[in-house]
Coordinates of C-alpha atoms and ligand atoms in Angstrom, one line a residue:
M1 CA 87.1 -37.1 15.1
D2 CA 83.5 -38.2 15.5
F3 CA 81.3 -35.5 16.9
A4 CA 79.6 -38.2 18.9
I5 CA 82.7 -38.5 21.2
L6 CA 82.4 -34.8 22.0
A7 CA 78.7 -34.8 22.4
D8 CA 79.1 -37.8 24.8
A9 CA 81.7 -35.9 26.9
F10 CA 79.6 -32.7 26.9
N11 CA 76.6 -34.8 28.1
K12 CA 78.6 -36.2 31.0
M13 CA 80.0 -32.9 31.9
E14 CA 76.6 -31.3 32.0
S15 CA 75.5 -33.8 34.6
T16 CA 78.1 -32.8 37.2
R17 CA 79.4 -29.7 38.9
K18 CA 82.2 -31.3 40.8
R19 CA 85.5 -30.0 39.6
L20 CA 87.3 -33.3 40.0
E21 CA 84.8 -35.2 38.0
L22 CA 84.8 -32.5 35.3
T23 CA 88.6 -32.6 35.2
Q24 CA 88.4 -36.4 34.8
Y25 CA 85.9 -36.2 31.9
L26 CA 88.1 -33.6 30.2
V27 CA 91.2 -35.8 30.6
E28 CA 89.4 -38.7 29.0
L29 CA 88.2 -36.5 26.2
F30 CA 91.7 -35.0 25.6
E31 CA 93.2 -38.4 25.5
K32 CA 90.9 -39.4 22.7
T33 CA 91.5 -36.1 20.8
P34 CA 93.9 -36.0 17.8
Q35 CA 96.4 -33.2 17.7
E36 CA 94.8 -31.5 14.8
V37 CA 91.5 -30.9 16.5
I38 CA 92.4 -30.2 20.1
A39 CA 92.5 -26.5 19.7
R40 CA 89.1 -26.4 18.2
I41 CA 87.7 -28.6 21.0
V42 CA 89.1 -26.3 23.6
Y43 CA 87.5 -23.3 21.9
L44 CA 84.2 -25.2 21.7
L45 CA 84.4 -26.1 25.4
Q46 CA 84.5 -22.4 26.1
G47 CA 81.6 -21.7 23.8
K48 CA 83.9 -20.0 21.3
L49 CA 85.3 -20.6 17.9
R50 CA 88.5 -18.6 18.2
P51 CA 90.3 -16.7 21.0
D52 CA 88.3 -13.6 22.0
F53 CA 90.8 -11.2 20.5
E54 CA 90.0 -12.4 17.0
G55 CA 86.4 -11.3 17.4
V56 CA 84.7 -14.3 15.7
E57 CA 81.1 -14.2 17.0
L58 CA 78.5 -16.8 16.3
G59 CA 75.5 -14.6 16.8
V60 CA 72.6 -16.9 15.9
A61 CA 69.2 -15.9 17.1
E62 CA 66.7 -18.3 18.7
K63 CA 64.1 -17.6 16.0
L64 CA 66.5 -18.6 13.3
A65 CA 67.5 -21.8 15.1
I66 CA 63.8 -22.7 15.6
R67 CA 63.2 -22.3 11.8
A68 CA 66.2 -24.5 11.1
I69 CA 65.0 -27.2 13.4
S70 CA 61.6 -27.0 11.7
K71 CA 63.1 -27.3 8.3
S72 CA 65.2 -30.3 9.1
S73 CA 62.5 -32.1 11.1
G74 CA 59.4 -31.2 9.2
I75 CA 57.8 -30.3 12.5
P76 CA 55.9 -26.9 12.6
I77 CA 57.5 -24.0 14.3
K78 CA 54.7 -23.6 16.8
K79 CA 55.2 -27.2 18.1
I80 CA 58.9 -26.5 18.6
E81 CA 58.2 -23.3 20.5
E82 CA 55.9 -25.2 22.8
E83 CA 58.5 -27.9 23.5
Y84 CA 61.0 -25.1 24.1
R85 CA 58.7 -23.4 26.6
I86 CA 58.2 -26.7 28.6
G87 CA 61.9 -27.5 29.0
G88 CA 63.4 -24.0 28.7
D89 CA 66.4 -25.2 26.7
L90 CA 66.3 -25.1 22.9
G91 CA 69.0 -27.6 22.6
H92 CA 67.1 -30.1 24.6
A93 CA 63.8 -29.2 22.8
A94 CA 65.6 -30.0 19.5
S95 CA 66.7 -33.4 20.7
V96 CA 63.1 -34.3 21.7
I97 CA 61.8 -33.0 18.4
L98 CA 64.3 -34.8 16.3
E99 CA 63.4 -38.1 18.0
Q100 CA 60.0 -37.6 16.4
K101 CA 61.4 -36.6 13.0
T102 CA 58.9 -37.1 10.2
Q103 CA 61.2 -36.5 7.3
T104 CA 63.7 -39.1 6.4
T105 CA 67.1 -38.2 5.0
F106 CA 68.5 -40.6 2.6
L107 CA 72.1 -39.6 2.4
V108 CA 73.4 -39.3 5.9
E109 CA 76.9 -37.9 6.1
D110 CA 79.1 -38.7 9.0
I111 CA 79.2 -35.8 11.4
T112 CA 82.7 -35.0 12.6
V113 CA 84.0 -32.3 15.0
E114 CA 85.9 -30.9 12.0
R115 CA 82.7 -30.5 10.0
V116 CA 80.7 -29.0 12.8
Y117 CA 83.4 -26.5 13.6
E118 CA 83.9 -25.5 9.9
T119 CA 80.2 -25.0 9.5
L120 CA 79.9 -23.0 12.6
F121 CA 82.9 -20.9 11.4
K122 CA 81.2 -20.3 8.1
I123 CA 78.0 -19.2 9.9
A124 CA 80.0 -16.8 12.0
K125 CA 81.6 -15.2 9.0
L126 CA 78.3 -14.7 7.1
E127 CA 77.2 -11.1 6.6
G128 CA 74.8 -9.2 4.5
A129 CA 71.3 -9.4 3.2
R130 CA 71.1 -13.1 2.4
S131 CA 73.0 -14.2 5.5
Q132 CA 70.0 -15.3 7.5
D133 CA 68.9 -17.8 4.8
M134 CA 72.4 -19.1 4.4
K135 CA 72.8 -19.6 8.1
M136 CA 69.6 -21.5 8.3
K137 CA 70.7 -23.7 5.4
Y138 CA 74.0 -24.5 7.2
I139 CA 72.3 -25.2 10.5
S140 CA 69.7 -27.5 9.1
S141 CA 72.3 -29.4 7.0
L142 CA 74.1 -30.2 10.3
L143 CA 70.8 -31.1 12.1
N144 CA 69.9 -33.4 9.2
D145 CA 72.9 -35.6 9.8
A146 CA 73.1 -35.3 13.6
N147 CA 71.5 -37.7 16.1
P148 CA 69.3 -36.0 18.8
L149 CA 72.1 -35.7 21.4
E150 CA 74.5 -34.2 18.8
A151 CA 71.8 -31.8 17.6
S152 CA 71.2 -30.6 21.1
F153 CA 74.9 -29.7 21.6
I154 CA 75.2 -28.1 18.1
L155 CA 72.4 -25.8 19.0
K156 CA 73.7 -25.0 22.4
I157 CA 77.0 -24.0 20.9
L158 CA 75.3 -21.9 18.3
L159 CA 73.1 -20.1 20.7
G160 CA 75.8 -19.7 23.3
T161 CA 73.9 -21.7 25.9
L162 CA 76.3 -24.5 26.4
R163 CA 76.9 -24.6 30.1
L164 CA 79.5 -27.1 31.1
G165 CA 80.8 -25.3 34.1
V166 CA 84.4 -25.7 33.0
A167 CA 86.5 -22.7 34.1
E168 CA 89.8 -22.1 32.2
N169 CA 91.7 -23.4 35.2
T170 CA 89.9 -26.8 35.0
V171 CA 90.8 -27.0 31.3
M172 CA 94.4 -26.3 32.2
D173 CA 94.4 -28.9 35.0
A174 CA 93.1 -31.5 32.6
L175 CA 95.6 -30.6 29.8
A176 CA 98.4 -30.9 32.3
I177 CA 97.3 -34.3 33.5
A178 CA 96.5 -35.7 30.0
F179 CA 99.7 -34.6 28.4
S180 CA 102.3 -34.4 31.1
G181 CA 100.9 -36.7 33.8
N182 CA 101.4 -34.0 36.4
K183 CA 98.8 -31.5 37.5
E184 CA 101.5 -29.3 38.9
N185 CA 102.4 -28.3 35.3
R186 CA 99.2 -26.2 35.3
K187 CA 101.5 -23.3 36.3
V188 CA 103.4 -23.6 33.1
L189 CA 100.2 -23.7 31.1
E190 CA 98.9 -20.7 33.0
H191 CA 101.9 -18.7 32.1
A192 CA 101.6 -19.6 28.4
Y193 CA 97.9 -18.7 28.5
N194 CA 98.6 -15.4 30.2
V195 CA 101.1 -14.3 27.6
S196 CA 99.1 -15.6 24.6
S197 CA 95.5 -15.2 25.6
D198 CA 94.9 -18.3 23.5
L199 CA 94.0 -21.5 25.3
G200 CA 93.5 -23.4 22.1
K201 CA 97.0 -22.7 21.0
V202 CA 98.3 -23.8 24.5
A203 CA 96.4 -27.0 24.2
E204 CA 97.7 -27.7 20.7
T205 CA 101.3 -27.1 21.8
I206 CA 101.2 -29.4 24.8
S207 CA 99.5 -32.1 22.7
E208 CA 102.1 -31.8 20.0
K209 CA 105.4 -30.9 21.8
G210 CA 104.7 -31.7 25.4
I211 CA 105.3 -29.4 28.4
E212 CA 108.7 -28.3 27.0
G213 CA 106.9 -26.8 24.0
V214 CA 104.6 -24.8 26.4
E215 CA 107.6 -23.5 28.4
K216 CA 108.8 -21.7 25.3
F217 CA 105.7 -19.5 25.0
E218 CA 106.6 -15.8 24.8
V219 CA 105.0 -12.5 24.3
I220 CA 104.5 -11.8 20.6
L221 CA 103.4 -8.7 18.8
F222 CA 99.8 -8.4 17.7
N223 CA 98.7 -11.1 20.1
P224 CA 97.4 -9.5 23.3
V225 CA 98.7 -10.3 26.7
R226 CA 96.2 -10.9 29.6
P227 CA 96.3 -7.8 31.7
M228 CA 97.7 -7.5 35.2
L229 CA 95.1 -6.5 37.7
A230 CA 95.2 -4.8 41.1
D231 CA 93.9 -5.7 44.6
R232 CA 92.0 -3.0 46.5
V233 CA 93.0 -1.2 49.6
K234 CA 90.8 1.1 51.6
S235 CA 93.2 3.6 53.1
Q236 CA 96.6 5.2 53.1
E237 CA 97.5 3.3 56.2
E238 CA 96.6 0.0 54.6
S239 CA 98.7 0.8 51.5
V240 CA 101.8 1.5 53.6
E241 CA 101.1 -1.7 55.7
R242 CA 101.1 -3.7 52.5
L243 CA 103.7 -2.1 50.4
G244 CA 106.3 -0.8 52.9
N245 CA 107.9 2.6 52.8
N246 CA 109.1 3.0 49.2
F247 CA 106.7 2.4 46.3
A248 CA 105.2 4.1 43.3
A249 CA 101.9 5.9 43.2
E250 CA 100.3 6.7 39.9
Y251 CA 97.1 8.5 39.0
K252 CA 94.2 6.0 38.5
L253 CA 92.6 7.6 35.5
D254 CA 89.0 6.9 34.7
G255 CA 89.1 5.9 31.1
E256 CA 89.5 2.8 29.0
R257 CA 92.5 0.5 29.4
V258 CA 94.1 0.0 26.0
Q259 CA 96.9 -2.4 25.1
L260 CA 98.7 -1.0 22.1
H261 CA 100.8 -3.2 19.8
V262 CA 102.9 -1.0 17.6
E263 CA 105.4 -1.7 14.8
G264 CA 106.2 1.2 12.4
D265 CA 102.9 2.6 11.3
K266 CA 101.0 -0.5 12.2
V267 CA 99.0 -0.2 15.5
V268 CA 96.4 -2.6 16.9
L269 CA 94.5 -1.8 20.1
Y270 CA 93.0 -4.3 22.5
S271 CA 90.6 -3.7 25.4
R272 CA 90.9 -4.9 28.9
S273 CA 88.9 -8.0 27.9
L274 CA 91.2 -8.4 24.9
E275 CA 88.7 -7.4 22.2
N276 CA 90.2 -5.7 19.2
I277 CA 89.0 -2.1 19.6
S278 CA 91.1 -0.4 17.0
S279 CA 88.1 0.9 15.1
Y280 CA 86.9 3.0 18.0
Y281 CA 90.2 5.0 18.1
P282 CA 91.3 5.9 14.6
D283 CA 93.1 8.9 16.3
I284 CA 95.3 6.7 18.3
I285 CA 96.2 4.6 15.3
E286 CA 97.1 7.7 13.4
K287 CA 98.9 9.7 16.0
I288 CA 100.8 7.3 18.2
P289 CA 103.4 5.9 15.8
K290 CA 105.3 9.2 15.8
S291 CA 105.5 9.1 19.6
I292 CA 107.1 5.7 19.9
Q293 CA 110.8 5.6 19.7
A294 CA 111.4 1.9 19.1
D295 CA 111.1 -0.6 16.2
N296 CA 108.2 -2.2 17.9
A297 CA 106.5 -2.3 21.3
I298 CA 103.5 -3.4 23.4
L299 CA 102.4 -0.7 25.7
E300 CA 99.6 -0.1 28.1
A301 CA 97.7 3.1 28.5
E302 CA 94.5 4.6 29.8
A303 CA 92.6 6.5 27.0
V304 CA 90.8 9.3 28.7
A305 CA 88.2 11.8 27.5
I306 CA 89.3 15.4 28.0
N307 CA 88.0 18.8 28.0
E308 CA 90.0 20.3 25.1
N309 CA 89.9 23.8 26.5
T310 CA 91.0 23.1 30.0
G311 CA 92.8 19.8 29.5
E312 CA 90.8 18.4 32.4
F313 CA 90.1 14.7 32.5
L314 CA 86.4 13.7 31.9
P315 CA 84.6 10.6 33.3
F316 CA 84.6 7.3 31.6
Q317 CA 81.0 7.6 30.2
E318 CA 82.3 10.2 27.7
L319 CA 84.1 7.5 25.9
M320 CA 80.9 5.6 25.4
H321 CA 80.2 7.9 22.5
R322 CA 82.9 6.3 20.6
R323 CA 81.3 2.9 20.7
R324 CA 79.8 3.1 17.3
K325 CA 80.4 1.7 14.0
Y326 CA 79.5 4.6 11.8
K327 CA 80.5 8.3 11.8
I328 CA 83.4 7.5 14.1
E329 CA 85.3 10.5 12.7
K330 CA 82.7 12.8 14.1
A331 CA 82.9 11.2 17.5
V332 CA 86.7 11.6 17.4
T333 CA 86.5 15.3 17.1
Q334 CA 83.5 15.7 19.4
Y335 CA 85.0 13.6 22.2
P336 CA 88.8 14.2 22.2
I337 CA 91.1 12.0 24.3
T338 CA 94.6 11.8 25.5
V339 CA 96.6 8.5 25.8
N340 CA 98.2 8.1 29.1
F341 CA 100.9 5.4 29.2
F342 CA 101.6 3.4 32.3
D343 CA 103.4 0.2 31.3
I344 CA 105.5 -1.4 28.6
L345 CA 105.3 -5.2 28.1
F346 CA 107.5 -5.7 25.0
C347 CA 110.1 -3.6 23.2
N348 CA 112.4 -4.1 20.2
D349 CA 111.5 -7.8 19.9
K350 CA 112.0 -8.6 23.6
S351 CA 109.6 -9.2 26.4
C352 CA 109.7 -6.7 29.3
L353 CA 107.5 -8.8 31.6
D354 CA 110.3 -9.9 33.8
L355 CA 111.8 -6.4 34.2
S356 CA 111.0 -4.7 37.5
Y357 CA 108.4 -1.9 37.6
K358 CA 111.2 0.6 38.0
E359 CA 113.0 -0.7 34.9
R360 CA 109.8 -0.8 32.9
R361 CA 108.8 2.7 33.9
E362 CA 112.3 4.0 32.9
K363 CA 112.0 2.3 29.6
L364 CA 108.5 3.6 29.1
E365 CA 109.6 7.2 29.7
K366 CA 112.5 6.7 27.2
I367 CA 110.4 5.2 24.5
V368 CA 107.2 7.2 24.6
K369 CA 107.9 10.8 23.5
E370 CA 105.3 13.0 25.2
D371 CA 103.2 15.6 23.3
E372 CA 99.8 17.1 23.8
Y373 CA 98.2 13.7 22.9
A374 CA 100.6 11.0 24.3
K375 CA 101.4 11.3 28.0
H376 CA 103.2 9.4 30.7
I377 CA 100.7 8.8 33.5
P378 CA 101.7 11.0 36.5
M379 CA 103.8 9.1 39.0
A380 CA 105.5 9.8 42.3
I381 CA 107.7 7.7 44.5
V382 CA 106.0 7.7 47.9
N383 CA 107.4 6.8 51.4
N384 CA 104.6 7.2 53.9
E385 CA 100.9 7.8 54.5
N386 CA 101.3 11.5 54.1
D387 CA 102.9 11.2 50.7
V388 CA 100.1 8.9 49.6
E389 CA 97.4 11.3 51.0
E390 CA 99.0 14.3 49.2
F391 CA 99.3 12.5 45.8
L392 CA 95.7 11.1 46.2
E393 CA 94.4 14.6 46.6
N394 CA 96.3 15.9 43.6
S395 CA 95.0 13.0 41.5
I396 CA 91.4 13.5 42.5
N397 CA 91.6 17.2 41.9
A398 CA 92.8 16.5 38.4
G399 CA 89.6 14.5 37.8
S400 CA 90.9 11.0 38.3
E401 CA 89.4 8.2 40.4
G402 CA 92.2 7.6 42.9
L403 CA 95.7 6.0 42.9
M404 CA 97.3 2.9 41.6
L405 CA 100.1 1.8 44.0
K406 CA 102.8 -0.3 42.6
M407 CA 105.8 -2.2 44.1
L408 CA 109.1 -1.0 42.5
D409 CA 111.0 -4.2 42.3
K410 CA 108.3 -6.5 40.9
P411 CA 107.7 -7.9 37.4
Y412 CA 104.5 -7.6 35.3
Q413 CA 102.3 -10.5 36.4
A414 CA 100.1 -11.1 33.3
G415 CA 96.6 -12.3 33.9
S416 CA 96.6 -12.1 37.7
R417 CA 95.2 -9.9 40.4
G418 CA 98.1 -10.0 42.7
S419 CA 99.4 -7.9 45.5
Y420 CA 102.1 -6.1 43.6
W421 CA 99.6 -3.5 42.4
L422 CA 97.0 -2.0 44.7
K423 CA 94.2 0.5 43.9
L424 CA 93.0 3.1 46.2
K425 CA 89.8 4.8 45.1
R426 CA 88.1 7.7 46.7
E427 CA 84.9 5.8 47.1
Y428 CA 86.7 2.9 49.0
Q429 CA 87.0 5.3 51.8
N430 CA 83.3 5.3 52.7
E431 CA 80.4 3.0 53.6
L432 CA 80.7 -0.4 51.9
G433 CA 84.0 0.9 50.7
D434 CA 83.8 -0.3 47.1
S435 CA 81.8 -0.3 44.0
L436 CA 80.9 -3.6 42.3
D437 CA 80.7 -4.5 38.7
L438 CA 77.6 -6.6 38.2
V439 CA 76.0 -8.5 35.3
V440 CA 72.6 -7.5 34.2
I441 CA 70.5 -10.7 34.0
G442 CA 66.9 -9.6 34.2
G443 CA 64.7 -6.5 33.8
F444 CA 61.4 -5.2 35.2
F445 CA 59.3 -2.9 33.1
G446 CA 59.2 0.7 34.3
K447 CA 56.0 2.5 35.4
G448 CA 55.1 6.2 35.1
R449 CA 57.9 8.2 33.8
R450 CA 59.8 5.0 33.1
T451 CA 57.3 3.3 30.9
G452 CA 58.9 2.0 27.8
S453 CA 62.2 1.2 29.6
Y454 CA 63.4 -1.2 32.2
G455 CA 62.9 0.7 35.4
T456 CA 64.6 -1.9 37.6
L457 CA 67.3 -4.4 36.7
L458 CA 68.2 -7.7 38.3
L459 CA 72.0 -8.1 38.8
A460 CA 74.4 -10.9 39.3
T461 CA 77.9 -11.7 40.4
Y462 CA 80.1 -14.2 38.6
D463 CA 80.7 -17.5 40.3
E464 CA 84.1 -18.6 38.9
D465 CA 84.0 -22.1 40.3
V466 CA 81.0 -23.2 38.3
D467 CA 81.0 -20.5 35.6
M468 CA 77.5 -19.2 36.5
F469 CA 75.9 -15.8 37.2
T470 CA 74.3 -15.6 40.6
S471 CA 71.6 -13.0 41.5
I472 CA 72.7 -10.5 44.1
C473 CA 70.2 -7.6 44.0
K474 CA 67.6 -5.5 42.1
V475 CA 68.6 -2.0 41.4
G476 CA 66.2 0.8 40.5
T477 CA 68.0 4.0 41.7
G478 CA 70.8 6.1 40.3
F479 CA 69.4 6.0 36.7
S480 CA 69.0 9.3 34.8
D481 CA 66.4 9.3 31.9
E482 CA 69.3 9.2 29.5
D483 CA 70.8 6.1 31.3
L484 CA 67.4 4.4 31.1
D485 CA 67.1 5.1 27.3
Q486 CA 70.6 3.9 26.7
L487 CA 70.3 0.8 28.8
Y488 CA 67.0 -0.1 27.0
Q489 CA 68.8 0.2 23.6
I490 CA 71.6 -2.0 24.8
L491 CA 69.5 -4.6 26.6
Q492 CA 66.6 -5.0 24.4
P493 CA 68.5 -7.1 21.8
K494 CA 69.8 -9.3 24.6
V495 CA 66.3 -10.5 25.7
T496 CA 65.8 -14.2 25.7
I497 CA 62.6 -16.2 25.8
K498 CA 63.9 -18.3 28.6
K499 CA 66.4 -17.7 31.3
N500 CA 69.9 -18.5 30.2
P501 CA 71.0 -21.7 32.0
R502 CA 74.1 -20.0 33.3
I503 CA 71.9 -17.7 35.4
E504 CA 71.0 -18.8 38.9
S505 CA 68.1 -16.8 40.3
E506 CA 65.1 -17.6 42.4
M507 CA 63.7 -14.2 41.8
E508 CA 61.6 -13.9 38.7
A509 CA 62.0 -11.1 36.3
D510 CA 59.7 -9.6 33.6
V511 CA 62.4 -10.3 31.0
W512 CA 65.6 -12.3 31.0
F513 CA 68.7 -11.1 29.3
E514 CA 71.8 -12.9 27.9
P515 CA 74.2 -12.4 30.7
E516 CA 76.6 -10.0 28.9
L517 CA 76.3 -6.4 30.1
V518 CA 78.2 -5.2 33.1
I519 CA 77.3 -2.1 35.1
E520 CA 78.8 -0.5 38.2
V521 CA 76.8 -0.2 41.4
V522 CA 77.5 1.0 45.0
A523 CA 75.6 -0.1 48.0
S524 CA 75.4 0.7 51.7
E525 CA 75.9 -2.8 52.9
I526 CA 76.1 -6.5 52.1
T527 CA 73.6 -8.6 53.9
L528 CA 72.6 -12.3 54.2
S529 CA 69.7 -13.1 51.9
P530 CA 67.2 -16.0 51.8
I531 CA 66.5 -15.3 48.1
H532 CA 69.6 -14.3 46.4
K533 CA 72.1 -16.8 45.1
A534 CA 75.4 -15.0 45.3
A535 CA 77.8 -17.0 47.5
R536 CA 74.9 -19.3 48.5
D537 CA 75.8 -21.5 51.5
Q538 CA 79.3 -20.1 51.6
V539 CA 78.8 -17.7 54.5
R540 CA 75.8 -19.4 56.1
K541 CA 73.8 -22.5 55.1
D542 CA 70.7 -21.7 53.1
A543 CA 71.6 -18.1 52.7
G544 CA 73.1 -16.1 49.9
L545 CA 74.5 -12.5 49.9
A546 CA 72.6 -9.4 48.7
L547 CA 73.3 -5.7 48.4
R548 CA 71.4 -3.3 50.5
F549 CA 70.4 0.0 48.9
P550 CA 72.2 -0.6 45.7
K551 CA 72.6 2.4 43.4
F552 CA 73.8 2.6 39.7
T553 CA 76.8 4.8 39.5
G554 CA 76.2 5.8 35.9
K555 CA 78.9 3.6 34.6
I556 CA 78.2 1.0 31.9
R557 CA 81.3 -1.1 31.8
T558 CA 81.4 -1.9 28.1
E559 CA 85.0 -2.9 28.4
K560 CA 84.3 -5.7 30.7
M561 CA 83.0 -9.1 29.8
A562 CA 80.4 -10.8 32.1
E563 CA 83.2 -13.1 33.3
D564 CA 85.2 -10.0 34.5
A565 CA 82.3 -8.9 36.8
S566 CA 82.8 -9.0 40.6
T567 CA 83.1 -12.5 41.8
N568 CA 81.4 -14.2 44.8
E569 CA 84.8 -14.5 46.4
E570 CA 85.2 -10.7 46.2
V571 CA 81.7 -10.1 47.7
I572 CA 82.5 -12.5 50.5
S573 CA 85.7 -10.7 51.3
L574 CA 83.8 -7.3 51.3
Y575 CA 81.1 -8.9 53.6
K576 CA 83.8 -10.1 56.0
G577 CA 85.6 -6.7 55.8
Q578 CA 82.4 -4.9 56.7
K579 CA 81.8 -7.2 59.7
K580 CA 85.3 -6.5 60.9
V581 CA 84.8 -2.7 60.7
A582 CA 81.5 -3.1 62.6
H583 CA 83.2 -5.2 65.2
D584 CA 86.1 -2.7 65.5
K585 CA 83.7 0.2 65.9
S586 CA 81.7 -1.6 68.6
L587 CA 84.9 -1.8 70.6
I588 CA 85.5 1.9 70.5
Ligands
ATP1 P1 88.1 -0.9 38.2 O1 86.8 -1.5 38.2 O2 88.6 -0.3 39.5 O3 88.4 0.0 37.1 P2 89.3 -3.2 37.0 O4 88.6 -4.4 37.6 O5 88.9 -2.8 35.6 O6 89.1 -2.0 38.1 P3 91.8 -3.3 38.2 O7 93.0 -3.9 38.0 O8 91.1 -3.7 39.4 O9 90.8 -3.4 37.0 O10 92.1 -1.7 38.3 C1 92.9 -1.2 37.3 C2 92.2 -0.5 36.2 O11 92.4 0.9 36.4 C3 92.9 -0.9 34.9 O12 92.2 -1.9 34.3 C4 92.9 0.4 34.1 O13 91.9 0.5 33.3 C5 92.7 1.5 35.2 N1 93.9 2.4 35.4 C6 93.9 3.7 35.5 N2 95.1 4.2 35.8 C7 95.9 3.2 35.9 C8 97.3 3.1 36.2 N3 98.0 4.1 36.5 N4 97.9 1.8 36.2 C9 97.1 0.7 35.9 N5 95.8 0.8 35.7 C10 95.2 2.0 35.6

């Protein structure tokens, strides 16, 4: 398939933000796409090469891309950098530069989607000393044969700055229309995506076998399932109002969610955002097989750091020490954990998703044999507010964050934040009532004691509708010196020369970061803001929402991707909730 077709579709999509138009462009694109390339096109649309869980990362730095443009155009690096500064988009700068190309190429090879994809794939796989030179060679070979528009999109994909504003739901709408003529079939696609976590595979199947093929998607081992998420409640009363008088309460432990795929001695671990995290937990890989009494299984657990002497649960940050490539064995002994199982999604070659919570819990207890390392998460059946209160207290005393409340007769809803699971955290019971997970988009250099670090950070929410990150506050409190050091180490490699186009912020920062890192903050209030872009125009015209007195809680949410951060929808609902409380109080 000619890459020109894809570049043309990307170009049209970049010019609109309207979901219906985007869907239409996608439908037209899919109708022109041969079966063999549709999966690759779907990954490219999402700025990826493979589904997240395969961990194929492009990782090309701006500097290298600039050198490649220079090599293939014959134009000096300085001039390219100037052009880049004017427009703020290296892809666009490349297209302007290539228009003025001084070198002629004699043998122009056709540029196809297949060729671009294969080359990008090779670039992603390169490692080692000579990899930079090889990457540059590959990039400039593509640029040599590309026209300016094609070149601009190749670079945007490479740099991760392609911003088409297509959410997964829009892609699924378009697939349903293009291949089944009925948008309602999105539901079937959604289910397939939730159990496979692979939108490319879903696209390939519908294109090849129609909607009947997609209906057959099932959970399979060593292919992660998108996790079920919980809605939040603020009080014991609200939990009973929503769940009735017979439901399960479990400790909400403060660790890392791990999806374990186990067959014999083979164990693969996936994080909440479906990254393969097996290498951080060699102890789980080694110890868990003997606790599993089934031929194979997919289980969910919270890995929690513990104090070995007292058995007490330690906070999430302790697990951060395991995020390292080298000397992991040392970290394993220094920061011991327990694995606390709370769900089972697959067992002895069969999916358990449709079983009720109660049935799944029974199965879990039967299949996971407890020892000092593998545990069942503490659970109680509760009937009223007092029961909830009592169990909440026990849970907090044991060092956990609160409770997860779960309906007994409901299935596992992969990939959705529904109302079958609720979370009740201690901090929900005060002030704003909730912490938010926000994306770090910008930084301000510190002064005084904070020189040499980013003393203040600019944070954003995720706007799901347009796939953007919208500024919501600056945060400069709550950081210990150790936090500042650590954040500097993590953020410094994410600095970009220009603001990433997926960032929406009127506020200027000293430095801009790739929107990747998520941190947790609390605040006293959500207010209307003339500057910030979160939920702009959605509560009031010409105003966004901002956090008042935000404070870093000490949690760097490495297990969350930027797209898992708090959304504008969630912030609006907190804003409305807080207005309701204020109103109710004024009536007292
Ligand atoms: P949070 O920011 O509150 O940790 P989240 O956005 O990561 O939440 P939620 O579904 O909202 O995800 O909350 C559930 C999270 O709590 C899970 O991702 C898991 O890591 C953790 N957890 C701890 N104990 C349990 C439990 N008993 N059942 C389910 N999840 C649990």
